[in-house]
Short mmCIF file of C-alpha atoms in Angstrom, two decimals:
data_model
loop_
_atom_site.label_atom_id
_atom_site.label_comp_id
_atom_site.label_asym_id
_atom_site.label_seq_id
_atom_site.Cartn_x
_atom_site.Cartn_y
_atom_site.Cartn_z
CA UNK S 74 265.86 91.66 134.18
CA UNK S 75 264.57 89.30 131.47
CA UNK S 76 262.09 87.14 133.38
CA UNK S 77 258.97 86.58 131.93
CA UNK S 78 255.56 85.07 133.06
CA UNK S 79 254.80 81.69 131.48
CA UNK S 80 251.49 82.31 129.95
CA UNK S 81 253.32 85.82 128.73
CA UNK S 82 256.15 83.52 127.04
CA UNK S 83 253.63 80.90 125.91
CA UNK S 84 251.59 83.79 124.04
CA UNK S 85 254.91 85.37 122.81
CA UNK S 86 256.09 82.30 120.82
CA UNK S 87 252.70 81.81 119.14
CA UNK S 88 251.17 79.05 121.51
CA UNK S 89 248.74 80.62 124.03
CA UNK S 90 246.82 79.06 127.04
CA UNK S 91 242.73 79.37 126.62
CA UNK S 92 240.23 78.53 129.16
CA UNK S 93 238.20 75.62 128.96
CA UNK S 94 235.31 77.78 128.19
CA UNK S 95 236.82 79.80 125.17
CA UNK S 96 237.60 76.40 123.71
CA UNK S 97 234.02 74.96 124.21
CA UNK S 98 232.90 77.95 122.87
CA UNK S 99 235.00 77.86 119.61
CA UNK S 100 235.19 74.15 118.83
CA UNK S 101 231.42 73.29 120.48
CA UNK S 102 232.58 70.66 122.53
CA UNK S 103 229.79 69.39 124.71
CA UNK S 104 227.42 71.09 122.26
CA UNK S 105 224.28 68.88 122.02
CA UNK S 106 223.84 66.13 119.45
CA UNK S 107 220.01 66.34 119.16
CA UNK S 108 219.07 64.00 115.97
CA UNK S 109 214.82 64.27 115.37
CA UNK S 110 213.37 61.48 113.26
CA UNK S 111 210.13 61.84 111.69
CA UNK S 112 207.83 59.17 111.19
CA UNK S 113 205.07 60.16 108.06
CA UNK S 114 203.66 56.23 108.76
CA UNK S 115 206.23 53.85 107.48
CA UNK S 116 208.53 54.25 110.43
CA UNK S 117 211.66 55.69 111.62
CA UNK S 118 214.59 55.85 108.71
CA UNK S 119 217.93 57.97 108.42
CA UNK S 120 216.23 59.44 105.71
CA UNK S 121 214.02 61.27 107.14
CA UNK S 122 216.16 62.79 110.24
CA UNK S 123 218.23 65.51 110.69
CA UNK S 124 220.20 66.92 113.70
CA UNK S 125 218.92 70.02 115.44
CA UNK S 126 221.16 72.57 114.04
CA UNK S 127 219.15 75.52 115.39
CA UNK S 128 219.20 75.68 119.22
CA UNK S 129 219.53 77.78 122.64
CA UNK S 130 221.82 76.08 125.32
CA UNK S 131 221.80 78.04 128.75
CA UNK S 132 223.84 75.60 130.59
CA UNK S 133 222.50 71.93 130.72
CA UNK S 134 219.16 73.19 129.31
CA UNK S 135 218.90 73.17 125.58
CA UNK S 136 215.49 74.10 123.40
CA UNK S 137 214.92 73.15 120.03
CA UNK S 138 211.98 73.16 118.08
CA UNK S 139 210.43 70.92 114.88
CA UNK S 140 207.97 71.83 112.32
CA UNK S 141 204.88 69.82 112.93
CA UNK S 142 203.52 68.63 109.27
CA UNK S 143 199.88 67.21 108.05
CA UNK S 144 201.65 64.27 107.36
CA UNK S 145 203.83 63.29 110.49
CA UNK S 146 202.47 60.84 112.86
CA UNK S 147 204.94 60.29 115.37
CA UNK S 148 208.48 61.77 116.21
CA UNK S 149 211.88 60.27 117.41
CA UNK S 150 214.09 62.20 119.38
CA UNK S 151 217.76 60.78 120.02
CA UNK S 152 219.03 63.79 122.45
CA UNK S 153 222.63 62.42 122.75
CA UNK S 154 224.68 59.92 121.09
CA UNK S 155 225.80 58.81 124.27
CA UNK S 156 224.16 58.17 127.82
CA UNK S 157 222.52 60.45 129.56
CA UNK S 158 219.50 62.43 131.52
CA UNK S 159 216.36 64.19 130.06
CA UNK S 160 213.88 65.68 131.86
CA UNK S 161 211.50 67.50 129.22
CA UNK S 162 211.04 70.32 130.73
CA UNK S 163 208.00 71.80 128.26
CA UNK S 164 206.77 71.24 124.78
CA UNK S 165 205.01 74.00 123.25
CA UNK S 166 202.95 73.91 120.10
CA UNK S 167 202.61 77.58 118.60
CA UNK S 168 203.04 78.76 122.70
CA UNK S 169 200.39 76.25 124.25
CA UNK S 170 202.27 73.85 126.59
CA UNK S 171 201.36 70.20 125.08
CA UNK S 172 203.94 68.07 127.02
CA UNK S 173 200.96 66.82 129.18
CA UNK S 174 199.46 65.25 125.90
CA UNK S 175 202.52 63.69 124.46
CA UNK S 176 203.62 62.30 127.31
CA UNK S 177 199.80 60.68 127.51
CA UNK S 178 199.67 59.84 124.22
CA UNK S 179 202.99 58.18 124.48
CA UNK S 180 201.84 55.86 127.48
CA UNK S 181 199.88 53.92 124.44
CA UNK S 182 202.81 53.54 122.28
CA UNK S 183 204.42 49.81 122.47
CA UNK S 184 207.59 51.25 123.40
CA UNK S 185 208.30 54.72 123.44
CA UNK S 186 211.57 55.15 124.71
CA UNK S 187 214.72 53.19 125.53
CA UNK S 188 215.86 54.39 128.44
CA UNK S 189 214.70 53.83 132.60
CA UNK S 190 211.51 56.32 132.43
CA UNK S 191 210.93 57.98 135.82
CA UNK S 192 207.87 60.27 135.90
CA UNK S 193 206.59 63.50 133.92
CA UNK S 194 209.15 63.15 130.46
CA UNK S 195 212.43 62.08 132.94
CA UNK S 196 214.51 59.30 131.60
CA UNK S 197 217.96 57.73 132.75
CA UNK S 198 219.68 56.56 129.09
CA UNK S 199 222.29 53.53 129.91
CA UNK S 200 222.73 53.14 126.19
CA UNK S 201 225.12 55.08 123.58
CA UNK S 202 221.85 55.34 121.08
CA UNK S 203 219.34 57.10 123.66
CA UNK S 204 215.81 58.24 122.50
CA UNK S 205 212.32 58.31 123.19
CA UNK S 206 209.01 59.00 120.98
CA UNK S 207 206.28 60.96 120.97
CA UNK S 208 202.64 60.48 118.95
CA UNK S 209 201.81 63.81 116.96
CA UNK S 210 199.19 63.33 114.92
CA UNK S 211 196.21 65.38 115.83
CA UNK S 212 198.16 67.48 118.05
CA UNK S 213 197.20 70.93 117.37
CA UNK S 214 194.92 72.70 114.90
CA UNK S 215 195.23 70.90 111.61
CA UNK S 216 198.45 69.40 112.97
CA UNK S 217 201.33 71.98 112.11
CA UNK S 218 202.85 74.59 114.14
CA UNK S 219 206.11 74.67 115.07
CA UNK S 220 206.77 72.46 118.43
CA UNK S 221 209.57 73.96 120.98
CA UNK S 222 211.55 71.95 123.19
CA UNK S 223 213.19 72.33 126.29
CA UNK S 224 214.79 69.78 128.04
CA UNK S 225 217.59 69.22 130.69
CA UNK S 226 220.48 66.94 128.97
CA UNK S 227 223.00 65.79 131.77
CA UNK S 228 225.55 63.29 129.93
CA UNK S 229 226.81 60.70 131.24
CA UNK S 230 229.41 57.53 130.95
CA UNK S 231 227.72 54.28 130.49
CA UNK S 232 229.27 52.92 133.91
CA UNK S 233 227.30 55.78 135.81
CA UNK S 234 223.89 55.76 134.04
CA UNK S 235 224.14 52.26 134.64
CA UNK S 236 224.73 52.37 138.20
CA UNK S 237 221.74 55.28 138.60
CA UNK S 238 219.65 52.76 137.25
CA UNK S 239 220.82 49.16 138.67
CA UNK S 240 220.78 51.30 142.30
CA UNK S 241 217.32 52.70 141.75
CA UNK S 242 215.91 49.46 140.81
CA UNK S 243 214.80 51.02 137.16
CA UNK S 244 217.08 49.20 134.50
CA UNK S 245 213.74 48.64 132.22
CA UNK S 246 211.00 49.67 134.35
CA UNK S 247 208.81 52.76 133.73
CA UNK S 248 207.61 54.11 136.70
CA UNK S 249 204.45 56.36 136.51
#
């Protein structure tokens, strides 16, 4: 007569069982850690960053956007604080697609990103302070607009990315 399920009991005495999902959901674990740094000319500074605080996630694919300025030259984008994947998947200035152009314009940038690039904005990240950068000055009309991004983040542990990269011969390399 008095039996009980144990998720019944567990709910009865105050301590219920959620799904991993309805915790993710309320706590935002696995939400994305996107920080943008913004580079008016004298470099890249905690100062002038700020995490992406307003942004879509429909499974690994997250979008984002930043207000393009007059006075910004180039942007940072750390899209983890931990290793991962990106593939960009677009980059659109005011609705025109501009990823072709910043990934261009990157190409003449000393260093643009510190991961193993593979082609058309896809990077392996075997490094717990990911991020790549992208030239914005004379962009779009009068450079400003706002700039959406969507991009597939995939994280990873630091043993794996590693291994992607040591197996596929790209620890370093960009391969265009």
């Amino acid at each position: 007569g008095d039996v009980m399920a144990l998720s019944r009991l567990r709910h009865a005495i105050g301590n219920p069982a959620y799904s991993l999902e309805y915790i993710e959901e309320r706590i935002g674990a696995g939400a994305p850690r996107i920080q943008i740094y913004e580079d008016t000319g004298k470099g890249y500074s905690e100062e002038n960053s700020y995490f992406a605080t307003d942004y879509t996630r429909d499974g690994q694919v997250v979008t984002f956007s930043v207000d393009i300025r007059p006075e910004l030259v180039n942007l940072r984008i750390d899209p983890a604080n931990q290793p991962c994947y990106v593939s960009v998947l677009s980059a659109k200035l005011e609705g025109e697609e501009v990823l072709p152009k910043l990934l261009h314009a990157a190409k003449g940038m000393k260093r643009y990103h510190n991961g193993a690039g593979l082609k058309d904005g896809r990077y392996v990240f075997a490094t717990e302070d990911p991020h790549f950068e992208w030239k914005v000055k004379g962009l779009g009309k009068e450079n400003t607009g706002k700039l959406v991004i969507q991009m597939k983040l995939e994280n990873m542990s630091l043993e794996v990315a590693s291994a992607v990269c040591e197996a596929m011969g790209l620890k370093g390399k960009v391969l265009w």
